Amino acid sequence: TGVWFVGARGNIATTAMVGARAVARGAVSTTGLVTEREPCTRLDLPEMGSLAFGGHDIRDGNVVSSARELAERNRVPDRETLASVEVDLEGVDEHVRPGTALNCGAATDLADGDPLEVGRTVEEVVEWLRDDLRTFRRDRDLDRVVVVNVASTEPTLADGDRYGSRAALEGAIEDDDRELPASVLYAYAALSEGCPFANFTPAVGSAVGGLRELAEEEGLPHMGNDGKTGESLLKTALGPMFAARNLHVRSWEGHNILGNTDGEVLEDDRNKGGKIRSKGDLLESILPDIEHNRVRIDHTPSLNDWKTAWDYVHFEGFLDTGMTMQFTWQGSDSALAAPLVLDLVRLLTHAADRDESGLQPHLASFFKAPVGVDEHDLSRQFDVLHEYVDRHA
Ligand code: NAI
């Protein structure tokens, strides 16, 4: 299986490549991978060692130096692990192509040189993206390529209904509609080249109606949006506890500080909007009576890829007694995200091999804003995944 990362030189993509090779070589354990534990181990999934990598990015660079930088700054991966896989990563850059930053807001500033949309129509951009996927598949002799969006967060798309049908979306591409965001173009290129698609970012990606229709028609699985890795994971585990015990949550304040490029791009209010929404909405759906629910995200450069979330939950119990719960979560952002990306690649490959098309509700537990799924309760989402495994194992 081929894995095509949109954002191939970023922290998550780099950590996923290092991790896949390290697991394949037996240099690290499989801790953190959902597909390496029961019940998913009963499924027929692609071997970690069979994954081949490529992708799009708007920055220059190379995977080995990105990985070295991560090891130096964040201590993840550790030097020994990195040393065991460097040789495997050396060829990846041959398959990393320049991407488009159309409507990417602050992320556009990351670009080295001109992104694809400069001097090209939208239709030409799409053709380039598609051609890159075809070339990767041919050069690496791959039966299947899964595309995963791990690029910087885009500003929210104001009126996505314009692209509500396949015909409308294809018309917009032909008419050189320059309001189309990059994430939609990447998803369009993926699905029209027969590639399953996962959107790990809060960008709209394949959630627009036109792409949902395309995925159904082409018989391809896809899912998003926005990986559920840290504070939100905790919220969807703890929120149902308050609800089930009939404890009334009055306020939930969540304050996140992080130091990586993701945090830097999220400093821009336009780019931050989608992230705040997907992090906030899930709690409202679990605790509809919540009086005050706020999420803050701030960039603290010295933290690098480490993220701290401090949450303060003010709730009431019997006799209207006020109580509080606070937690502090300190996570390595990419070590939390990368295994989920690999899980998604394996599970989407499994789905595609069985001709399962459209949105994949059994993958909801991986996302903060699972498209087409209203259930945010983590354990119920896992029940759906386990039922899926029971049907297929
Ligand atoms: P990063 O900033 O390290 O990597 C993003 C990469 O995407 C960079 O190499 C950048 O040059 C590239 N890029 C930006 N715009 C692009 C475009 N239009 N086309 C192609 N490449 C583009 O960020 P990181 O930490 O790897 O996160 C990636 C995404 O995953 C972000 O959107 C983030 O919000 C999302 N995410 C991360 C989580 C985590 O780290 N735990 C959890 C949930 C979502």
Short mmCIF file of C-alpha atoms and ligand atoms in Angstrom, two decimals:
data_model
loop_
_atom_site.label_atom_id
_atom_site.label_comp_id
_atom_site.label_asym_id
_atom_site.label_seq_id
_atom_site.Cartn_x
_atom_site.Cartn_y
_atom_site.Cartn_z
CA THR A 1 0.00 0.00 0.00
CA GLY A 2 1.17 3.51 -0.81
CA VAL A 3 0.65 6.32 1.69
CA TRP A 4 0.47 9.80 0.18
CA PHE A 5 0.73 12.57 2.77
CA VAL A 6 -0.54 16.06 2.03
CA GLY A 7 1.90 17.91 4.29
CA ALA A 8 4.63 15.28 3.83
CA ARG A 9 7.36 17.34 5.50
CA GLY A 10 5.36 18.13 8.62
CA ASN A 11 5.68 16.65 12.10
CA ILE A 12 2.88 14.11 11.87
CA ALA A 13 3.88 12.78 8.44
CA THR A 14 7.53 12.54 9.48
CA THR A 15 6.71 10.80 12.75
CA ALA A 16 4.35 8.38 10.98
CA MET A 17 7.07 7.42 8.46
CA VAL A 18 9.70 6.97 11.17
CA GLY A 19 7.22 5.00 13.27
CA ALA A 20 6.08 2.70 10.47
CA ARG A 21 9.65 1.80 9.59
CA ALA A 22 10.67 1.40 13.25
CA VAL A 23 7.73 -0.94 13.90
CA ALA A 24 8.47 -2.86 10.69
CA ARG A 25 12.08 -3.35 11.80
CA GLY A 26 11.06 -4.34 15.31
CA ALA A 27 13.02 -1.38 16.73
CA VAL A 28 10.02 -0.17 18.80
CA SER A 29 6.86 -1.66 20.26
CA THR A 30 3.44 -1.20 18.68
CA THR A 31 2.06 0.78 21.63
CA GLY A 32 -0.34 3.50 20.51
CA LEU A 33 -1.57 1.67 17.40
CA VAL A 34 -5.24 0.70 17.66
CA THR A 35 -4.81 -1.77 14.80
CA GLU A 36 -2.17 -3.66 16.78
CA ARG A 37 -4.51 -4.60 19.59
CA GLU A 38 -7.60 -6.76 19.89
CA PRO A 39 -10.03 -6.80 18.19
CA CYS A 40 -8.48 -5.07 15.12
CA THR A 41 -5.65 -7.62 15.03
CA ARG A 42 -8.27 -10.07 13.75
CA LEU A 43 -8.65 -8.08 10.52
CA ASP A 44 -6.61 -8.73 7.41
CA LEU A 45 -4.66 -5.44 7.31
CA PRO A 46 -1.60 -4.38 5.29
CA GLU A 47 1.71 -5.11 7.03
CA MET A 48 3.53 -2.08 8.37
CA GLY A 49 6.58 -3.07 6.35
CA SER A 50 4.60 -2.96 3.10
CA LEU A 51 3.83 0.78 3.33
CA ALA A 52 5.55 3.05 0.78
CA PHE A 53 5.57 6.82 1.28
CA GLY A 54 5.27 9.96 -0.78
CA GLY A 55 3.31 13.19 -0.70
CA HIS A 56 2.78 16.86 -1.40
CA ASP A 57 4.19 19.80 0.52
CA ILE A 58 4.68 23.50 -0.06
CA ARG A 59 7.98 23.62 1.84
CA ASP A 60 11.35 22.41 0.64
CA GLY A 61 13.31 20.04 2.79
CA ASN A 62 13.84 16.37 3.29
CA VAL A 63 12.34 13.75 5.51
CA VAL A 64 15.59 12.65 7.14
CA SER A 65 16.51 16.16 8.24
CA SER A 66 12.93 16.83 9.45
CA ALA A 67 13.18 13.64 11.51
CA ARG A 68 16.58 14.64 12.88
CA GLU A 69 15.21 18.03 13.85
CA LEU A 70 12.29 16.40 15.65
CA ALA A 71 14.64 14.05 17.48
CA GLU A 72 16.84 16.93 18.54
CA ARG A 73 14.16 19.38 19.57
CA ASN A 74 11.52 17.08 21.00
CA ARG A 75 13.36 13.85 21.81
CA VAL A 76 10.65 12.04 19.78
CA PRO A 77 11.75 9.84 18.09
CA ASP A 78 14.81 9.05 20.18
CA ARG A 79 18.18 9.01 18.40
CA GLU A 80 18.53 5.24 18.45
CA THR A 81 15.14 4.68 16.82
CA LEU A 82 15.87 7.29 14.20
CA ALA A 83 19.28 5.78 13.44
CA SER A 84 17.66 2.39 12.81
CA VAL A 85 15.37 3.76 10.06
CA GLU A 86 17.28 6.64 8.41
CA VAL A 87 18.37 4.45 5.54
CA ASP A 88 14.72 3.53 4.83
CA LEU A 89 13.68 7.16 4.59
CA GLU A 90 16.37 8.36 2.22
CA GLY A 91 14.39 7.64 -0.95
CA VAL A 92 11.12 9.21 0.19
CA ASP A 93 11.93 12.73 -1.02
CA GLU A 94 12.01 11.57 -4.63
CA HIS A 95 8.26 11.14 -4.19
CA VAL A 96 7.47 14.44 -2.48
CA ARG A 97 6.02 16.95 -4.95
CA PRO A 98 5.14 20.66 -4.67
CA GLY A 99 1.54 21.22 -3.62
CA THR A 100 -1.08 23.96 -3.74
CA ALA A 101 -1.77 26.50 -0.98
CA LEU A 102 -4.95 27.91 -2.51
CA ASN A 103 -6.94 29.63 0.28
CA CYS A 104 -4.67 28.34 3.03
CA GLY A 105 -4.47 31.68 4.88
CA ALA A 106 -1.46 31.92 7.18
CA ALA A 107 -0.14 28.52 6.02
CA THR A 108 0.66 30.08 2.64
CA ASP A 109 3.56 31.91 4.31
CA LEU A 110 5.28 28.55 4.85
CA ALA A 111 5.72 28.04 1.10
CA ASP A 112 9.22 27.94 -0.39
CA GLY A 113 8.85 29.18 -3.94
CA ASP A 114 5.55 29.39 -5.75
CA PRO A 115 2.83 26.92 -4.80
CA LEU A 116 1.12 25.20 -7.75
CA GLU A 117 -1.75 27.69 -8.13
CA VAL A 118 0.58 30.53 -9.14
CA GLY A 119 0.28 30.90 -12.91
CA ARG A 120 -2.05 27.88 -13.26
CA THR A 121 -5.81 27.49 -13.43
CA VAL A 122 -7.55 25.41 -10.77
CA GLU A 123 -8.15 22.72 -13.38
CA GLU A 124 -4.42 22.62 -14.17
CA VAL A 125 -3.59 22.41 -10.45
CA VAL A 126 -5.91 19.42 -10.09
CA GLU A 127 -4.34 17.76 -13.12
CA TRP A 128 -0.85 18.19 -11.58
CA LEU A 129 -1.97 16.71 -8.28
CA ARG A 130 -3.57 13.75 -10.07
CA ASP A 131 -0.52 13.22 -12.22
CA ASP A 132 1.70 13.10 -9.10
CA LEU A 133 -0.50 10.33 -7.66
CA ARG A 134 -0.42 8.36 -10.91
CA THR A 135 3.38 8.69 -11.14
CA PHE A 136 3.83 7.52 -7.53
CA ARG A 137 1.62 4.52 -8.10
CA ARG A 138 3.45 3.60 -11.30
CA ASP A 139 7.02 4.20 -10.06
CA ARG A 140 6.50 2.27 -6.83
CA ASP A 141 4.33 -0.37 -8.54
CA LEU A 142 1.48 0.04 -6.02
CA ASP A 143 -1.98 -1.53 -6.19
CA ARG A 144 -3.44 0.94 -3.74
CA VAL A 145 -2.56 4.46 -2.57
CA VAL A 146 -4.28 6.03 0.45
CA VAL A 147 -4.13 9.84 0.67
CA VAL A 148 -4.00 11.42 4.14
CA ASN A 149 -4.29 15.16 4.69
CA VAL A 150 -1.90 16.22 7.47
CA ALA A 151 -1.23 19.72 6.12
CA SER A 152 -1.52 22.89 8.19
CA THR A 153 -5.01 23.92 9.23
CA GLU A 154 -6.87 25.98 6.61
CA PRO A 155 -9.27 28.86 7.30
CA THR A 156 -12.91 27.72 7.47
CA LEU A 157 -14.72 27.52 4.12
CA ALA A 158 -17.60 29.99 4.41
CA ASP A 159 -20.15 28.54 1.98
CA GLY A 160 -19.36 24.90 1.24
CA ASP A 161 -22.90 24.29 -0.09
CA ARG A 162 -21.73 25.78 -3.39
CA TYR A 163 -19.86 22.51 -3.92
CA GLY A 164 -22.80 20.39 -2.77
CA SER A 165 -22.93 18.10 -5.81
CA ARG A 166 -20.32 16.47 -7.98
CA ALA A 167 -21.54 18.46 -11.00
CA ALA A 168 -21.30 21.78 -9.09
CA LEU A 169 -17.82 20.99 -7.84
CA GLU A 170 -16.53 19.87 -11.23
CA GLY A 171 -18.12 22.96 -12.79
CA ALA A 172 -16.29 25.17 -10.26
CA ILE A 173 -12.97 23.48 -11.07
CA GLU A 174 -13.55 23.98 -14.81
CA ASP A 175 -14.57 27.62 -14.25
CA ASP A 176 -11.34 28.33 -12.35
CA ASP A 177 -13.18 29.14 -9.09
CA ARG A 178 -10.30 30.56 -7.01
CA GLU A 179 -12.28 30.29 -3.78
CA LEU A 180 -11.86 26.52 -3.72
CA PRO A 181 -9.61 25.57 -0.80
CA ALA A 182 -6.55 23.36 -1.22
CA SER A 183 -7.98 20.58 0.96
CA VAL A 184 -10.90 20.13 -1.46
CA LEU A 185 -8.55 20.00 -4.45
CA TYR A 186 -6.36 17.36 -2.77
CA ALA A 187 -9.43 15.29 -1.85
CA TYR A 188 -10.81 15.65 -5.37
CA ALA A 189 -7.50 14.54 -6.90
CA ALA A 190 -7.34 11.55 -4.52
CA LEU A 191 -10.89 10.32 -5.12
CA SER A 192 -10.74 10.81 -8.87
CA GLU A 193 -7.52 8.76 -8.96
CA GLY A 194 -9.19 5.90 -7.07
CA CYS A 195 -7.46 6.65 -3.75
CA PRO A 196 -9.24 6.38 -0.37
CA PHE A 197 -8.90 9.66 1.56
CA ALA A 198 -8.55 10.56 5.24
CA ASN A 199 -8.64 14.14 6.46
CA PHE A 200 -6.76 14.40 9.75
CA THR A 201 -7.10 18.21 9.83
CA PRO A 202 -10.04 20.52 10.61
CA ALA A 203 -10.09 21.67 6.94
CA VAL A 204 -13.23 20.82 5.00
CA GLY A 205 -11.49 18.24 2.76
CA SER A 206 -13.81 15.53 1.45
CA ALA A 207 -16.75 16.66 3.61
CA VAL A 208 -18.28 18.85 0.88
CA GLY A 209 -21.33 17.30 -0.78
CA GLY A 210 -19.67 17.07 -4.19
CA LEU A 211 -16.87 14.90 -2.86
CA ARG A 212 -19.20 12.72 -0.82
CA GLU A 213 -21.08 12.04 -4.04
CA LEU A 214 -17.84 11.38 -5.93
CA ALA A 215 -16.67 8.87 -3.29
CA GLU A 216 -19.99 7.02 -3.46
CA GLU A 217 -19.99 6.95 -7.24
CA GLU A 218 -16.37 5.82 -7.49
CA GLY A 219 -16.86 3.24 -4.72
CA LEU A 220 -14.18 4.70 -2.45
CA PRO A 221 -14.04 4.99 1.35
CA HIS A 222 -13.15 8.30 2.98
CA MET A 223 -13.40 9.86 6.45
CA GLY A 224 -12.54 12.97 8.50
CA ASN A 225 -12.25 15.49 10.09
CA ASP A 226 -9.56 16.50 12.55
CA GLY A 227 -7.73 13.79 14.46
CA LYS A 228 -8.84 13.22 18.05
CA THR A 229 -5.57 12.84 19.90
CA GLY A 230 -5.35 14.74 23.19
CA GLU A 231 -7.62 17.09 25.06
CA SER A 232 -10.60 16.21 22.85
CA LEU A 233 -10.01 12.49 23.41
CA LEU A 234 -10.28 13.12 27.15
CA LYS A 235 -13.39 15.25 26.74
CA THR A 236 -15.22 12.51 24.85
CA ALA A 237 -14.22 9.96 27.50
CA LEU A 238 -15.01 12.12 30.55
CA GLY A 239 -18.02 14.06 29.20
CA PRO A 240 -20.24 10.93 29.04
CA MET A 241 -19.33 10.16 32.67
CA PHE A 242 -20.78 13.47 33.87
CA ALA A 243 -23.86 12.95 31.69
CA ALA A 244 -24.49 9.38 32.83
CA ARG A 245 -24.17 10.30 36.53
CA ASN A 246 -26.53 13.24 36.03
CA LEU A 247 -23.85 15.68 37.16
CA HIS A 248 -24.50 19.10 35.70
CA VAL A 249 -21.45 20.62 34.05
CA ARG A 250 -21.69 24.39 34.35
CA SER A 251 -18.37 25.41 32.81
CA TRP A 252 -15.59 23.64 30.93
CA GLU A 253 -12.57 25.80 30.22
CA GLY A 254 -9.85 24.22 28.11
CA HIS A 255 -6.60 26.02 27.55
CA ASN A 256 -4.08 24.50 25.11
CA ILE A 257 -0.53 25.73 24.65
CA LEU A 258 1.76 24.25 22.00
CA GLY A 259 4.98 25.19 20.29
CA ASN A 260 5.10 23.59 16.84
CA THR A 261 4.31 24.98 13.38
CA ASP A 262 0.71 23.83 13.79
CA GLY A 263 0.50 26.16 16.80
CA GLU A 264 2.14 28.96 14.84
CA VAL A 265 -0.38 28.68 11.98
CA LEU A 266 -3.21 28.52 14.53
CA GLU A 267 -2.11 31.91 15.90
CA ASP A 268 -3.94 33.36 12.90
CA ASP A 269 -7.62 33.77 13.82
CA ARG A 270 -8.81 32.70 10.36
CA ASN A 271 -6.91 29.41 10.58
CA LYS A 272 -7.87 28.92 14.22
CA GLY A 273 -11.65 29.10 13.62
CA GLY A 274 -12.15 25.53 12.39
CA LYS A 275 -10.00 24.02 15.12
CA ILE A 276 -11.84 25.86 17.90
CA ARG A 277 -15.13 24.71 16.43
CA SER A 278 -14.23 21.01 16.17
CA LYS A 279 -12.71 21.03 19.66
CA GLY A 280 -15.73 22.84 21.16
CA ASP A 281 -18.70 21.24 19.40
CA LEU A 282 -18.09 17.72 20.61
CA LEU A 283 -18.69 18.70 24.24
CA GLU A 284 -21.94 20.50 23.46
CA SER A 285 -23.26 17.34 21.83
CA ILE A 286 -22.43 15.18 24.90
CA LEU A 287 -23.45 17.80 27.48
CA PRO A 288 -26.28 19.79 25.87
CA ASP A 289 -27.04 21.67 29.14
CA ILE A 290 -23.50 22.99 29.58
CA GLU A 291 -23.64 26.69 30.47
CA HIS A 292 -20.16 27.75 29.38
CA ASN A 293 -17.75 25.89 27.10
CA ARG A 294 -14.58 27.55 25.90
CA VAL A 295 -11.42 26.35 24.19
CA ARG A 296 -8.31 28.45 23.85
CA ILE A 297 -5.24 27.62 21.78
CA ASP A 298 -2.03 29.60 22.16
CA HIS A 299 1.40 29.27 20.61
CA THR A 300 4.28 28.90 23.09
CA PRO A 301 7.36 28.44 20.86
CA SER A 302 9.71 26.91 23.45
CA LEU A 303 7.41 23.89 23.90
CA ASN A 304 8.19 22.68 20.36
CA ASP A 305 6.06 19.62 19.58
CA TRP A 306 4.86 19.18 23.17
CA LYS A 307 1.38 20.27 24.01
CA THR A 308 -0.08 21.07 27.41
CA ALA A 309 -3.82 21.21 27.93
CA TRP A 310 -5.16 22.47 31.23
CA ASP A 311 -8.87 21.91 31.70
CA TYR A 312 -11.05 23.23 34.49
CA VAL A 313 -14.49 21.62 34.87
CA HIS A 314 -16.96 23.26 37.19
CA PHE A 315 -19.92 20.99 37.89
CA GLU A 316 -22.84 20.48 40.26
CA GLY A 317 -24.01 17.36 42.04
CA PHE A 318 -26.82 16.46 44.45
CA LEU A 319 -28.20 19.31 46.56
CA ASP A 320 -26.79 21.60 43.86
CA THR A 321 -23.37 21.18 45.42
CA GLY A 322 -20.65 22.85 43.35
CA MET A 323 -17.48 20.82 42.68
CA THR A 324 -14.54 20.97 40.30
CA MET A 325 -12.30 18.67 38.35
CA GLN A 326 -9.04 19.82 36.78
CA PHE A 327 -6.59 17.92 34.65
CA THR A 328 -3.31 18.65 32.96
CA TRP A 329 -2.43 16.69 29.84
CA GLN A 330 1.10 16.86 28.54
CA GLY A 331 1.46 15.09 25.25
CA SER A 332 3.89 14.77 22.39
CA ASP A 333 1.54 15.92 19.66
CA SER A 334 3.04 13.86 16.87
CA ALA A 335 3.53 10.69 18.93
CA LEU A 336 -0.20 10.83 19.64
CA ALA A 337 -1.24 11.58 16.08
CA ALA A 338 1.13 9.45 13.97
CA PRO A 339 -0.13 6.00 15.02
CA LEU A 340 -3.71 7.04 14.30
CA VAL A 341 -2.71 8.07 10.81
CA LEU A 342 -1.18 4.63 10.25
CA ASP A 343 -4.31 2.96 11.72
CA LEU A 344 -6.47 4.97 9.30
CA VAL A 345 -4.33 3.95 6.33
CA ARG A 346 -4.66 0.29 7.24
CA LEU A 347 -8.39 0.45 7.98
CA LEU A 348 -9.17 2.43 4.81
CA THR A 349 -7.17 -0.06 2.77
CA HIS A 350 -9.21 -2.84 4.37
CA ALA A 351 -12.46 -1.01 3.51
CA ALA A 352 -11.38 -0.27 -0.07
CA ASP A 353 -10.36 -3.90 -0.64
CA ARG A 354 -13.91 -4.85 0.28
CA ASP A 355 -15.53 -2.22 -1.94
CA GLU A 356 -16.91 -0.25 0.99
CA SER A 357 -17.60 3.22 -0.29
CA GLY A 358 -18.45 6.62 1.16
CA LEU A 359 -18.05 7.79 4.74
CA GLN A 360 -16.80 5.23 7.26
CA PRO A 361 -18.73 5.69 10.55
CA HIS A 362 -16.75 2.92 12.27
CA LEU A 363 -13.71 5.24 12.12
CA ALA A 364 -15.46 8.01 14.10
CA SER A 365 -13.32 7.42 17.23
CA PHE A 366 -10.31 8.75 15.32
CA PHE A 367 -11.86 12.18 14.70
CA LYS A 368 -12.95 15.24 16.64
CA ALA A 369 -15.64 16.04 14.07
CA PRO A 370 -16.54 12.69 12.46
CA VAL A 371 -18.32 13.54 9.22
CA GLY A 372 -21.86 12.14 9.09
CA VAL A 373 -21.72 10.81 12.68
CA ASP A 374 -23.51 12.54 15.59
CA GLU A 375 -22.11 10.21 18.27
CA HIS A 376 -19.13 11.73 20.09
CA ASP A 377 -19.05 9.39 23.11
CA LEU A 378 -15.67 7.67 22.80
CA SER A 379 -16.70 4.31 24.14
CA ARG A 380 -19.79 4.14 21.91
CA GLN A 381 -17.60 5.01 18.94
CA PHE A 382 -15.30 2.11 19.86
CA ASP A 383 -18.35 -0.18 20.07
CA VAL A 384 -19.09 0.65 16.41
CA LEU A 385 -15.48 -0.14 15.45
CA HIS A 386 -15.63 -3.44 17.33
CA GLU A 387 -18.94 -4.37 15.66
CA TYR A 388 -17.31 -3.67 12.30
CA VAL A 389 -14.45 -6.01 13.19
CA ASP A 390 -16.92 -8.70 14.29
CA ARG A 391 -18.62 -8.45 10.90
CA HIS A 392 -15.36 -8.77 8.98
CA ALA A 393 -13.02 -10.96 11.02
P1 NAI B 1 3.17 20.73 10.75
O1 NAI B 1 3.03 22.21 10.69
O2 NAI B 1 4.37 20.15 11.38
O3 NAI B 1 3.04 20.10 9.29
C1 NAI B 1 2.21 20.58 8.31
C2 NAI B 1 2.91 20.41 6.97
O4 NAI B 1 1.97 20.76 5.96
C3 NAI B 1 4.11 21.35 6.79
O5 NAI B 1 5.21 20.63 6.29
C4 NAI B 1 3.61 22.38 5.79
O6 NAI B 1 4.63 22.88 4.97
C5 NAI B 1 2.63 21.56 5.00
N1 NAI B 1 1.59 22.32 4.33
C6 NAI B 1 0.93 23.42 4.74
N2 NAI B 1 0.01 23.79 3.84
C7 NAI B 1 0.10 22.89 2.81
C8 NAI B 1 -0.60 22.73 1.60
N3 NAI B 1 -1.57 23.56 1.25
N4 NAI B 1 -0.25 21.70 0.80
C9 NAI B 1 0.72 20.83 1.15
N5 NAI B 1 1.41 20.94 2.30
C10 NAI B 1 1.09 21.94 3.12
O7 NAI B 1 1.81 20.25 11.46
P2 NAI B 1 1.53 18.86 12.18
O8 NAI B 1 1.81 19.02 13.62
O9 NAI B 1 2.16 17.76 11.44
O10 NAI B 1 -0.07 18.79 12.02
C11 NAI B 1 -0.64 18.58 10.75
C12 NAI B 1 -2.14 18.81 10.78
O11 NAI B 1 -2.77 17.86 11.61
C13 NAI B 1 -2.57 20.19 11.27
O12 NAI B 1 -3.62 20.68 10.47
C14 NAI B 1 -3.09 19.90 12.64
O13 NAI B 1 -4.08 20.83 13.05
C15 NAI B 1 -3.70 18.53 12.46
N6 NAI B 1 -3.85 17.80 13.70
C16 NAI B 1 -2.78 17.55 14.52
C17 NAI B 1 -2.95 16.87 15.70
C18 NAI B 1 -1.76 16.52 16.55
O14 NAI B 1 -0.65 16.82 16.22
N7 NAI B 1 -1.93 15.85 17.66
C19 NAI B 1 -4.28 16.46 16.15
C20 NAI B 1 -5.32 16.75 15.21
C21 NAI B 1 -5.10 17.40 14.03
#
